[in-house]
Coordinates of C-alpha atoms in Angstrom, one line a residue:
X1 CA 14.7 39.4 78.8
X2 CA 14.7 37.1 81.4
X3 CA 16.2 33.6 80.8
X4 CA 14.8 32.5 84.3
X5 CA 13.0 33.8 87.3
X6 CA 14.9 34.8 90.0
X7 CA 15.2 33.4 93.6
X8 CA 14.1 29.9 92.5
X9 CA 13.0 27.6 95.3
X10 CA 15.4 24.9 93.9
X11 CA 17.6 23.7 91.5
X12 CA 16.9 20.5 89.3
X13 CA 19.5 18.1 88.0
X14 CA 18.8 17.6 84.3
X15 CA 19.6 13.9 83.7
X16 CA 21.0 12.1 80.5
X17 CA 18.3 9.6 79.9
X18 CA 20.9 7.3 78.6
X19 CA 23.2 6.9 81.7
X20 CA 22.0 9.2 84.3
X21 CA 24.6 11.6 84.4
X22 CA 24.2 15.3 85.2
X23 CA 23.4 17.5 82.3
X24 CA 23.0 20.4 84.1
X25 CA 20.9 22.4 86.6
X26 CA 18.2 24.3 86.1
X27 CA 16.2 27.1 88.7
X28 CA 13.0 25.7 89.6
X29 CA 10.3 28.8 89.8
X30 CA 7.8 29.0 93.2
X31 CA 4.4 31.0 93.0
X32 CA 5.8 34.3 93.5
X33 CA 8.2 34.3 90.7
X34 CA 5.3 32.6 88.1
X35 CA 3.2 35.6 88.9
X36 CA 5.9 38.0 88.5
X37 CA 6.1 36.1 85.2
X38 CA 2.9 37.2 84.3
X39 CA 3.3 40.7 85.0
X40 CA 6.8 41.2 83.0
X41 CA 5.4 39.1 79.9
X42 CA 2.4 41.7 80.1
X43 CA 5.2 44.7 80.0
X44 CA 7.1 42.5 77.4
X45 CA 4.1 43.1 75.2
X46 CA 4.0 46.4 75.8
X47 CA 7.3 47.0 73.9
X48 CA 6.7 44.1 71.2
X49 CA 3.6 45.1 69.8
X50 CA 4.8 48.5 68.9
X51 CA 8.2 46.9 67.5
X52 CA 8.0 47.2 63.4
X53 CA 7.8 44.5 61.7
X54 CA 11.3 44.6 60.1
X55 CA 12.7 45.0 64.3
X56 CA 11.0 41.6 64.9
X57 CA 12.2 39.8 61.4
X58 CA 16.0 40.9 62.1
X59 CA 15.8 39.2 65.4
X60 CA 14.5 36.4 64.5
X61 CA 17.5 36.4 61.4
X62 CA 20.0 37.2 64.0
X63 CA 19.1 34.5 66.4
X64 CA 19.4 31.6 63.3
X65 CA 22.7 33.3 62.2
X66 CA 24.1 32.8 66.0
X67 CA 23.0 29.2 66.5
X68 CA 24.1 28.7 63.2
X69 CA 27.5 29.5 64.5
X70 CA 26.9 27.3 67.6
X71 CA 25.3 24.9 65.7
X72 CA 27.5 21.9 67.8
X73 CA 26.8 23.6 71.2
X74 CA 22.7 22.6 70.3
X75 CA 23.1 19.6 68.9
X76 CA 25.4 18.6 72.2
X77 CA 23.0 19.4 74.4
X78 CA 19.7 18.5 72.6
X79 CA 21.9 14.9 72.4
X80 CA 22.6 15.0 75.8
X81 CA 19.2 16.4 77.8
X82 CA 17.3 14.4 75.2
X83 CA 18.7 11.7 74.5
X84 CA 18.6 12.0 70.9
X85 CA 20.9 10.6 68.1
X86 CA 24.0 12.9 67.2
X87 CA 22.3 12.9 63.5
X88 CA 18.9 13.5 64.4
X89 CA 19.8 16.5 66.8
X90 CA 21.7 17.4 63.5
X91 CA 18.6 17.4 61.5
X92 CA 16.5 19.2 64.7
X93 CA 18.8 22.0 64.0
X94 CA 19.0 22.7 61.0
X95 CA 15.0 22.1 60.6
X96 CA 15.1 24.8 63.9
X97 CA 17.3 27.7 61.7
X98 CA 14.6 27.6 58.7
X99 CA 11.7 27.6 61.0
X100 CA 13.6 31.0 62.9
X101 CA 14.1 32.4 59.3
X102 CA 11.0 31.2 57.7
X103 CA 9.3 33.3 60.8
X104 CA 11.2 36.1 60.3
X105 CA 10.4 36.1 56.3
X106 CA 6.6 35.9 57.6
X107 CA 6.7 38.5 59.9
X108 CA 7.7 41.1 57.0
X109 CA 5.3 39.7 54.8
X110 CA 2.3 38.9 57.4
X111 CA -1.1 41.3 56.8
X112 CA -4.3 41.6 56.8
X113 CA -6.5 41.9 53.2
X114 CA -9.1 43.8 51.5
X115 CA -12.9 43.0 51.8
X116 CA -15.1 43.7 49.4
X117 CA -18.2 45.4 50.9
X118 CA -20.1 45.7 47.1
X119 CA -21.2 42.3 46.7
X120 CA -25.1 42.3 47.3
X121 CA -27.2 44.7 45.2
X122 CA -29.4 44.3 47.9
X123 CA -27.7 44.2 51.0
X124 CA -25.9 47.5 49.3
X125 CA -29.4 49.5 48.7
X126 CA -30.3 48.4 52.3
X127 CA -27.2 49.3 54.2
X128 CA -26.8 52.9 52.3
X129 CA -28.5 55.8 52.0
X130 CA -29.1 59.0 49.5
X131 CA -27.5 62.6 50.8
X132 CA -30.2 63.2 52.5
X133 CA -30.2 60.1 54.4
X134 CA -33.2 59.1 52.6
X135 CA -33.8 55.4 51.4
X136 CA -31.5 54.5 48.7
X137 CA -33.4 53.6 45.3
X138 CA -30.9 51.6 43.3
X139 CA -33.5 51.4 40.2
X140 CA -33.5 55.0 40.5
X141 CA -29.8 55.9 41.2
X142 CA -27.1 56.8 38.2
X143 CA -23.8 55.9 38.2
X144 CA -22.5 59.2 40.2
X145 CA -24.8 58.4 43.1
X146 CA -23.5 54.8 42.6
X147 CA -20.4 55.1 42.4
X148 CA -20.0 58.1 45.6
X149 CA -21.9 55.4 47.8
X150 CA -19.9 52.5 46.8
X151 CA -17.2 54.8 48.1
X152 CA -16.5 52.4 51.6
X153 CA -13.3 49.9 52.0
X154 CA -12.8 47.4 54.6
X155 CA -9.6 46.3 55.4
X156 CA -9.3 43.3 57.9
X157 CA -5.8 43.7 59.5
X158 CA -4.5 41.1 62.0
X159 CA -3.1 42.5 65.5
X160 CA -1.0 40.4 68.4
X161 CA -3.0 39.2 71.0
X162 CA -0.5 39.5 74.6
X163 CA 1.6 37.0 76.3
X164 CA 1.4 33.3 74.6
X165 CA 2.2 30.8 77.1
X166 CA 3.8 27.5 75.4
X167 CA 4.1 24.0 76.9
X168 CA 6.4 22.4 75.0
X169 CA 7.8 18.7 75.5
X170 CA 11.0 16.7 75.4
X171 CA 11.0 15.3 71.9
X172 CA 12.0 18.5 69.8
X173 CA 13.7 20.7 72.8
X174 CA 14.3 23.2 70.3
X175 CA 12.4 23.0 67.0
X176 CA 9.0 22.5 68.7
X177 CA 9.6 25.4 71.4
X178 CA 10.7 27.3 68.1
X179 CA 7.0 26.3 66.9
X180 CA 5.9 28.4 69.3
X181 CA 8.2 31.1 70.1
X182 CA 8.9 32.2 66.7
X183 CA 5.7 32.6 65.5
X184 CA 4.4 34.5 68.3
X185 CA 7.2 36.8 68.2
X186 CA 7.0 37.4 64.2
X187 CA 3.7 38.6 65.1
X188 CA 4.4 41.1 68.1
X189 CA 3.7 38.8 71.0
X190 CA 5.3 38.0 74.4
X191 CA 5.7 34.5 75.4
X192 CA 6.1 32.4 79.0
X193 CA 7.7 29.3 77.8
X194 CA 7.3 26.1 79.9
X195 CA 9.4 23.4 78.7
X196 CA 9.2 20.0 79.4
X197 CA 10.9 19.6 83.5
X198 CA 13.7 16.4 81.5
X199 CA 14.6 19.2 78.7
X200 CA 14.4 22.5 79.9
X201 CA 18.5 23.7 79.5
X202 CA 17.8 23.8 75.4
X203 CA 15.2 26.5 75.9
X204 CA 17.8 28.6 78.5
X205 CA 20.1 28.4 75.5
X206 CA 17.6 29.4 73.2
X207 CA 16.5 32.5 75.3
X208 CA 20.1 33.5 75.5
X209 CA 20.8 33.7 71.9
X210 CA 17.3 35.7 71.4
X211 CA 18.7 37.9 73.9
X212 CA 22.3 38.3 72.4
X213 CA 20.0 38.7 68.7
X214 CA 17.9 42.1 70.5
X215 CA 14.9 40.9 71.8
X216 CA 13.8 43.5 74.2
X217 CA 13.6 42.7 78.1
X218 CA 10.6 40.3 79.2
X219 CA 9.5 39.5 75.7
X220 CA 11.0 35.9 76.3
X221 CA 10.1 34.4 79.9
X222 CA 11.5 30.5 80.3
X223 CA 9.4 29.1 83.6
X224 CA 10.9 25.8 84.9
X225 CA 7.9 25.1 87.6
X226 CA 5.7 22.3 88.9
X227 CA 2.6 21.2 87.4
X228 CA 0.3 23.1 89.7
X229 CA 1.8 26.6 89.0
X230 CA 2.1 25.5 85.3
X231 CA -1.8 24.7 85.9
X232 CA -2.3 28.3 87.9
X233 CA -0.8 29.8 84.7
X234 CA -3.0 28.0 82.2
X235 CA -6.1 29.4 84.2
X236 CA -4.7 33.0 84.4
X237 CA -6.8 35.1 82.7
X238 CA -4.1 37.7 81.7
X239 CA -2.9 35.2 79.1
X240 CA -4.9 35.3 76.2
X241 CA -3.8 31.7 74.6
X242 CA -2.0 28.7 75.4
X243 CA -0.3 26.8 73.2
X244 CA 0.4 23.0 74.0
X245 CA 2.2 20.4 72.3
X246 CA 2.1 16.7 74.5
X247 CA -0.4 13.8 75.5
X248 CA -4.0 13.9 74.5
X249 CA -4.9 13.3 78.5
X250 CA -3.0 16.2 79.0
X251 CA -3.9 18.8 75.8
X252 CA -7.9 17.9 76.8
X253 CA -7.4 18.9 80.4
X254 CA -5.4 22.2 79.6
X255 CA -8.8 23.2 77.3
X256 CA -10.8 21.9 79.9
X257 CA -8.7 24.5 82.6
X258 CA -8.3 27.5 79.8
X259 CA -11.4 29.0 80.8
X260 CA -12.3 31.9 77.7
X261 CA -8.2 31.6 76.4
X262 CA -7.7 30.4 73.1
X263 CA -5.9 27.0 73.1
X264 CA -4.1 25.3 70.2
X265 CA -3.5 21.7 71.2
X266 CA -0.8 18.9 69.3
X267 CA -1.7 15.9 71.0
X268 CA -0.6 13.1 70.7
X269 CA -0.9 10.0 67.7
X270 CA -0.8 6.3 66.7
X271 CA 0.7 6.9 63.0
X272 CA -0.6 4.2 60.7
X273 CA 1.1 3.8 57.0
X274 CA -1.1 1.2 54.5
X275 CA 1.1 -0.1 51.6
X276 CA -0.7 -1.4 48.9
X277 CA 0.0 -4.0 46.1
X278 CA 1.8 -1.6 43.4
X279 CA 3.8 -0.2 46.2
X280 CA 8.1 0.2 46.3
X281 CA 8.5 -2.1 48.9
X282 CA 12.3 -1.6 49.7
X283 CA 11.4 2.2 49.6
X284 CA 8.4 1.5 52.2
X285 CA 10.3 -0.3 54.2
X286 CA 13.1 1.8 54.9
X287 CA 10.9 4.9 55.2
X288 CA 8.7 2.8 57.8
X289 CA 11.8 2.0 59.7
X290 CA 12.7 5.6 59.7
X291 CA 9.6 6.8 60.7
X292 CA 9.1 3.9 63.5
X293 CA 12.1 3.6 65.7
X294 CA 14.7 6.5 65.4
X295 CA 15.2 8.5 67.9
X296 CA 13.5 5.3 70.0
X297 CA 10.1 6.5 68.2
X298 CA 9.5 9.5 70.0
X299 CA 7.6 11.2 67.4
X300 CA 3.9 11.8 67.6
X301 CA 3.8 11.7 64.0
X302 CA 5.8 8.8 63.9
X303 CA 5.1 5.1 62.3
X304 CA 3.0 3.0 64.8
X305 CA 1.0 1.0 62.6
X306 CA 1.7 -1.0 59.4
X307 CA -1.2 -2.5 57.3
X308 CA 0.2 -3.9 54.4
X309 CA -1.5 -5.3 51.1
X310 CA -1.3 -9.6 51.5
X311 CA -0.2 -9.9 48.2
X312 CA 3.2 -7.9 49.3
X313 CA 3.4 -8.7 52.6
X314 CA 6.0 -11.6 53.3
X315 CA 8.5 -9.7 51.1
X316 CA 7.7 -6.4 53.1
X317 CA 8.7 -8.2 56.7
X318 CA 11.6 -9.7 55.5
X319 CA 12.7 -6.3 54.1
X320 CA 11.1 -4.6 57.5
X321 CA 12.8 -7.2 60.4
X322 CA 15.8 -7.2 58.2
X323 CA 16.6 -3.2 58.5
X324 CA 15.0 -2.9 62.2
X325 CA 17.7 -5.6 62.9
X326 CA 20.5 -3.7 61.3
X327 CA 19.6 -0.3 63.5
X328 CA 22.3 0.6 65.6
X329 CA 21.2 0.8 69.4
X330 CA 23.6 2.6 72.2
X331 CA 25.0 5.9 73.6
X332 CA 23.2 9.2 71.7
X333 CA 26.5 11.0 71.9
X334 CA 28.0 8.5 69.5
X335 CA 28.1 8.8 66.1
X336 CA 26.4 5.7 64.2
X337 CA 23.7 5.5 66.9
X338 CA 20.0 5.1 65.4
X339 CA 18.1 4.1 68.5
X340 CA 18.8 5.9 71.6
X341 CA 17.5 5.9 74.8
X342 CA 13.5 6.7 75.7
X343 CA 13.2 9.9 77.5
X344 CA 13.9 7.6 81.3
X345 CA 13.4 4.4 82.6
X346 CA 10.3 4.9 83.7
X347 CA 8.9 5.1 80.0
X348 CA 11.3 2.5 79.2
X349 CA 9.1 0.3 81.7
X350 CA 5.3 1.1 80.3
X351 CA 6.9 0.7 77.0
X352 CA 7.8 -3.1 78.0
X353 CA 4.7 -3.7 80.0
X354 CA 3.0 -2.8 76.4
X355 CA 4.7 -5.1 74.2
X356 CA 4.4 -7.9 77.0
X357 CA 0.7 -7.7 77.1
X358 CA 0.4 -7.5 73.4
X359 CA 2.3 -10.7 73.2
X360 CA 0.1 -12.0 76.2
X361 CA -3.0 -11.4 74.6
X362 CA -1.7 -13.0 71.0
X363 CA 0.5 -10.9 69.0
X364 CA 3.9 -12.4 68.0
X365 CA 7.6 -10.9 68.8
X366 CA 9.8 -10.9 65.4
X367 CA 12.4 -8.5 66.1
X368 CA 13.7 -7.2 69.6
X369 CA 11.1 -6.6 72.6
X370 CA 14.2 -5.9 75.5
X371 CA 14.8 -3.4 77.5
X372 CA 18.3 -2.2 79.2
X373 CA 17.7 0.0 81.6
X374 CA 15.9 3.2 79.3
X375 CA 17.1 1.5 75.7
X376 CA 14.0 -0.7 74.1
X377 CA 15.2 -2.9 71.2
X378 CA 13.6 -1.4 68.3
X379 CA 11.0 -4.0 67.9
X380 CA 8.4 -5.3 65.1
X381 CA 4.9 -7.0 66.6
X382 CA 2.1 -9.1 64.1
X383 CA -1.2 -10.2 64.7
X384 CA -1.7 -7.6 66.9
X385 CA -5.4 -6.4 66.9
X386 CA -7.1 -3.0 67.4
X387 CA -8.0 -3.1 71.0
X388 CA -4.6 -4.0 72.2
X389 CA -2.7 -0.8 73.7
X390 CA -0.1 -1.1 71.0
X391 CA -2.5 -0.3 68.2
X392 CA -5.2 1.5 70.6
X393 CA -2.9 4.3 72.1
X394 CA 0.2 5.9 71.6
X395 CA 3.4 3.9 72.4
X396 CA 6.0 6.8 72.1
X397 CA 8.4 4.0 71.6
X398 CA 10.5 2.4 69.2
X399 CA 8.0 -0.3 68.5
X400 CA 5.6 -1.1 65.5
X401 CA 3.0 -3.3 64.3
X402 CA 2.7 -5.4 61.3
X403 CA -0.6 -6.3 59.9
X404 CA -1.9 -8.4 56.8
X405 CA -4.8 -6.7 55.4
X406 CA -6.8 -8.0 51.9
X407 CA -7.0 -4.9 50.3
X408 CA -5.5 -0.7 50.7
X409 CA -9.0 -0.5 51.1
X410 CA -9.3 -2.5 54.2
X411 CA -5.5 -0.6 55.2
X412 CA -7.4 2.4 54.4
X413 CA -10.3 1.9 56.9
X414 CA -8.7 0.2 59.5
X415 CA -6.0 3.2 59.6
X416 CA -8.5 5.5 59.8
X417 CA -10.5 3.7 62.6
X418 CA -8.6 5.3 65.5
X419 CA -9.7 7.7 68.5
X420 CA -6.3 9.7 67.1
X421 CA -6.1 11.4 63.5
X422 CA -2.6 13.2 63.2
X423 CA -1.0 12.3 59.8
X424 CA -1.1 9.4 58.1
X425 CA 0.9 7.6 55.0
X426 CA -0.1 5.6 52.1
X427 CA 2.5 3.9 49.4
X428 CA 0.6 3.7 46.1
X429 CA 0.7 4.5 42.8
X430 CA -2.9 4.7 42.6
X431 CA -3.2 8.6 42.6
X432 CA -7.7 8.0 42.7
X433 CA -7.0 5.8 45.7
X434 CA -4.9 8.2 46.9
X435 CA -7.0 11.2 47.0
X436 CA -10.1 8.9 47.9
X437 CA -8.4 8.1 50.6
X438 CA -8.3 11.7 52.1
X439 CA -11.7 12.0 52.0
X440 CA -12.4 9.4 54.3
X441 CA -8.7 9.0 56.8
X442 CA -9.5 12.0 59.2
X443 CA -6.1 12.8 59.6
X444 CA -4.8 16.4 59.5
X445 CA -1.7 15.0 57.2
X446 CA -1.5 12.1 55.2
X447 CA 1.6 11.6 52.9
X448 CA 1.5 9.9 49.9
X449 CA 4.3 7.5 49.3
X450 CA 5.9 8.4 52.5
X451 CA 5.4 8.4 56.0
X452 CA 3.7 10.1 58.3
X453 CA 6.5 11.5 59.7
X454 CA 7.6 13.9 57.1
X455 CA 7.2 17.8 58.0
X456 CA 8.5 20.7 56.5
X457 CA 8.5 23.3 59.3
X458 CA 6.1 25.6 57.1
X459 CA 3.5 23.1 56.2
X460 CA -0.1 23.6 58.2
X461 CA 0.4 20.7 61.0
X462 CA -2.3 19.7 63.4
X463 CA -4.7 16.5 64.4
X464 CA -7.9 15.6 64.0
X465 CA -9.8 13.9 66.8
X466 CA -8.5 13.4 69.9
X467 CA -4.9 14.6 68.3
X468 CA -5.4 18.2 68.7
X469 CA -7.3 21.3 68.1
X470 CA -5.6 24.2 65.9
X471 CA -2.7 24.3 63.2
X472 CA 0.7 25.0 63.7
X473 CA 3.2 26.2 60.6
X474 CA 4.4 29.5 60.7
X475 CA 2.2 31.2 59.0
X476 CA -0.6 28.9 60.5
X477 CA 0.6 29.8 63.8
X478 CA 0.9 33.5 63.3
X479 CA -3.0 33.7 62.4
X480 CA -3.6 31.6 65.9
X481 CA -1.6 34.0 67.8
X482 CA -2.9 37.1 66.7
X483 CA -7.1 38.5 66.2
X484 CA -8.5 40.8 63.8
X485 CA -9.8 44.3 63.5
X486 CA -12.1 45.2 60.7
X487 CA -11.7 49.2 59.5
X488 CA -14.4 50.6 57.3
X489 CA -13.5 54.0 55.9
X490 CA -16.6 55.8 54.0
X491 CA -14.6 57.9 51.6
X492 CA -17.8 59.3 49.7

């Protein structure tokens, strides 16, 4: 396996978003070693889609059991590159080991299925024939005849489909790589991995430990590069599929690049959570504050929007400003921390710019709204209104919204009125309004009485709308990654 191409035309620093300091280095790959990428992914296949299926699954269990034992090691380093919370990198870990195992229980179990090809009486007298090759008469035939020509099975059995190249970004440095990686091995793929240029020393890491776990030579490829040969990549048509997991802006123009690939797209979100009358407020609220401004909100499933039955709502923002207040804000590498930095300054900056417009064009400030350098106060906005950016797009901050509406109805339908459609939540005890809700809130997840931001690693995950194409979820992902071949044996 190769952890990196060779000769690199440079080293990057990796930075600590939080101060700035040196995390590491990483080779930076020119043309030349991005097509020789290609080439030993293509040989890479070669070996891993005639492993057996127990060869892949053991790798995949080795490679959990030795991060397991390095478990600090990761969650250093995910802290560090990505500026994450000691307790969420904590929680990226361990959610990494049972996506690596729950792959490698799917890739013994993964197969194809039995179809029926006796299902039409005419379609069967049609498609058939006597001995002689004469037209079959069904009103004519006994049960011999019958039975000898029913003699066919179809079995549809799912096959890999070559080297998977995954764009992964900074958020999840090793559990939404893992998304990608593990499932496409499980099912006898290759893989050129581009992480995202702030957090690529997580997946170097990784692609040692599948090396140390027996993963054959060139079946893992990590490519630190520029955009353009990430681009030239995306358009080569020796890869069958790319796999993204970023921006909308960005997802759309992948597909639009892809040419006859298959692409699977995670875009990007606005999360909205409506919390109706009957609702746990103190629950609501402390889930909302979770989902909204941990980890400084870099979630694309995270809380964004909060619509909140009038009846409810004053005792909701006290209970809301009261715990966003209480977060602790500071270094990632301490313990305590809730709200690290954003990824850089940069972000930090748009961020700001956001929150200042919103209050420009109306909306009012009740808790935070600073920035220090790459740290945003986790901050609360009301009377905001759809077309400002805060409610339009995706923040990718540690900032939400706080809306009165009349009714969960009105929560319902204003939730549901945005371009994006990832995964939504709803606090009721009203299980009709609940499922009522699904029907019209196209959103690939919503969660009821909870927020949008729960995932178990196994659960089908994708957008609707301009928040992705395609499921991820092991399983979900295994069926993306590979294609089928239908065998029909006649056996009469």
């Amino acid at each position: 396996m190769n952890l990196s191409v060779n000769s690199p035309i440079r080293e990057d620093d990796i930075l600590s978003p939080y101060d700035g300091s040196v995390v590491g280095r990483m080779p930076v790959a020119g043309e030349a070693e991005v097509d020789a990428a290609v080439e030993k992914a293509l040989k890479g296949f070669e070996v891993m889609r005639r492993l057996p299926r127990f060869i892949r699954a053991d790798i995949l269990d080795r490679a959990a059991d030795i991060i397991d034992g390095r478990r600090e090691e990761f969650v250093r380093l995910i802290a560090a590159e990505a500026g994450k919370p000691l307790y969420d990198a904590r929680g990226e870990v361990s959610r990494s080991l049972f996506n690596l195992r729950n792959a490698a229980r799917e890739a013994r179990a993964f197969s194809g299925k039995e179809v029926p090809l006796d299902v039409d009486s005419a379609v069967f007298e049609y498609q058939t024939s006597n001995a002689d090759g004469g037209a079959l008469k069904l009103d004519r035939a006994d049960l011999d005849t019958l039975a000898n020509l029913g003699r066919r099975v179809g079995i549809a059995r799912h096959f890999p489909i070559g080297p998977i190249l995954a764009i992964t970004p900074f958020n999840f440095p090793l559990n939404l790589v893992l998304h990608k990686v593990a499932p496409a091995l499980a099912v006898g793929n290759s893989v050129i991995l581009k992480p995202a240029p702030q957090t690529p020393l997580t997946s170097k890491l990784l692609a040692e430990v599948l090396l140390e776990a027996g993963l054959p030579e060139d079946a893992l490829l990590v490519v630190h590069c520029d955009v353009p040969l990430a681009e030239k990549l995306v358009r080569d048509d020796r890869i069958p599929m790319v796999t993204f997991t970023g921006s909308a802006g960005v997802g759309w123009h992948i597909k639009s690049i892809a040419g006859k690939k298959k692409v699977s797209l995670e875009l990007g979100g606005n999360g909205a959570v409506v919390v109706s009358d009957d609702a746990d407020i103190s629950f609501a609220a402390a889930r909302c504050v979770r989902g909204g401004v941990v980890y400084g909100g870099q979630y694309c499933i995270g809380v964004q929007r909060i619509l909140v039955h009038e009846k409810v709502y004053d005792r909701f923002e006290e209970e809301l400003v009261s715990r966003v207040r209480a977060c602790a804000v500071g270094n990632p590498l301490e313990e305590g921390i809730d709200v690290g930095p954003v990824i850089d300054e940069r972000s930090a900056i748009r961020i700001e710019s956001w929150i200042d417009e919103a209050v420009a064009q109306g909306a009012r400030v009740l808790t935070g709204g600073k920035r220090d350098r790459a740290l945003i106060e986790p901050t609360v906005l009301t009377d905001t209104t759809m077309d400002m950016k805060v409610e339009a797009e995706e923040i990718f901050g540690p900032v939400v919204t706080l809306n009165k509406v009349a009714s969960a109805e009105e929560g319902v339908q204003r939730a549901a009125s945005s371009r994006y459609g990832l995964q939504g939540g709803y606090f009721t005890n009203d299980m009709r309004a609940a499922f009522r809700a699904l029907e019209t809130w196209d959103v690939g997840g919503l969660m009821i009485n909870d927020v949008p931001i729960y995932r178990i690693d196994n659960m089908p995950f994708g957008g609707w709308k301009d928040s992705g194409l395609g499921r991820e979820g092991t399983r979900y992902a295994m069926e993306s990654m590979s294609d089928i071949k239908f065998l029909v044996f006649n056996y009469g």
